[in-house]
Amino acid sequence: MNKEKNSPSVDSFKVKCKEHRLKTTPQRLAIYKELLRSDDHPHADIVFKKVRKIFPHISFDTINRTLLTFAELGIVAMVEGYGEPKRFDIKTDQHHHFRCIKCKDIVDFYHTSYDNIKVPENLQRQYTILAKRVVLEGICDKCGKKS
Amino acid sequence: MNKEKNSPSVDSFKVKCKEHRLKTTPQRLAIYKELLRSDDHPHADIVFKKVRKIFPHISFDTINRTLLTFAELGIVAMVEGYGEPKRFDIKTDQHHHFRCIKCKDIVDFYHTSYDNIKVPENLQRQYTILAKRVVLEGICDKCGKKS
DNA sequence: GTAAGTGCAAAGGCTTTGCGCACGC
DNA sequence: GCGTGCGCAAAGCCTTTGCACTTAC
């Protein structure tokens, strides 16, 4: 494993850009850095508002296009939702999610035994499985206290 | 367990409506029946096009509002996606999903050992877990043949 | 220098909201 | 008859597209 290449960092980002023949523009770098800072799976508009503080002239389209490009190339991941705006995650390694059904928060967690769950044989035969993920849903501590 | 109440059927639907003080209008019944017929987790527009064949004067808003109401009350489930239009599922019992990343098909499957996966203790303590679901992603047989 | 990327503007979808009329209970 | 639900229309977002200008390589 090449750590440089796989753990999210500014350096790994530059490497990935070269691999995909993407230009490492200041805008892209700023967007990537913002994602590095976030652990709440922000959507484009949140990233826009934050990056604009550093980059006042950046346009929303650049944010959106960049995030979609990153997602397509596997530089970032897209997280599943229920029809809300697309949300992005800097973590592309195997992990799992807890989702709060009230505040819509998504919390990442790692759990080796979930990584190793066996795919049912009939599905294994029929499909090419590329990713496995466990999604837990419920109510987070903050929302639990409110009610 | 009250089978009448829990397995999806027209009868169980009427019971559920009464429980939630919803009127069982012909429109709602038609929408519910259409979902009963579908196993591909359709979004509102698909349901609209199909129901309109039986109910030419039904409006899209009715479909959309009805589906959202059903989802909110737990009469149907909403399936997770990546920012596309909301998709709905008549199955509200525990099951899991395979998603094809190419054609976006979602296939339901049941797998007891997935139902019984243990929630990590630290999460168990912090959150109230209401649902567990395994999501497998990859390429389905149809898309696999094409490439 | 060249191709790729950015910013701006406009259009296209999907979803939501408000309101008068209709209809199930 | 009462209150919920429906249909229609309009508005509000989010996302996508096209194009000229700019910039990284």
CSV table of C-alpha atoms (C1' of nucleotides) in Angstrom, one decimal, chain A residues 23 25 27, chain C residues 2-7, chain D residues 20-24:
chain,number,residue,atom,x,y,z
A,23,LYS,CA,-4.9,20.2,-13.3
A,25,THR,CA,-5.9,24.5,-9.7
A,27,GLN,CA,-9.8,26.3,-6.6
C,2,DT,C1',-2.9,24.1,-26.0
C,3,DA,C1',-6.2,21.9,-23.7
C,4,DA,C1',-8.5,22.0,-19.6
C,5,DG,C1',-10.8,24.8,-16.1
C,6,DT,C1',-13.4,28.8,-14.4
C,7,DG,C1',-17.1,32.1,-14.1
D,20,DA,C1',-16.1,33.1,-23.8
D,21,DC,C1',-12.2,34.1,-21.0
D,22,DT,C1',-8.4,32.5,-18.2
D,23,DT,C1',-4.7,29.6,-16.6
D,24,DA,C1',-1.9,25.4,-15.5
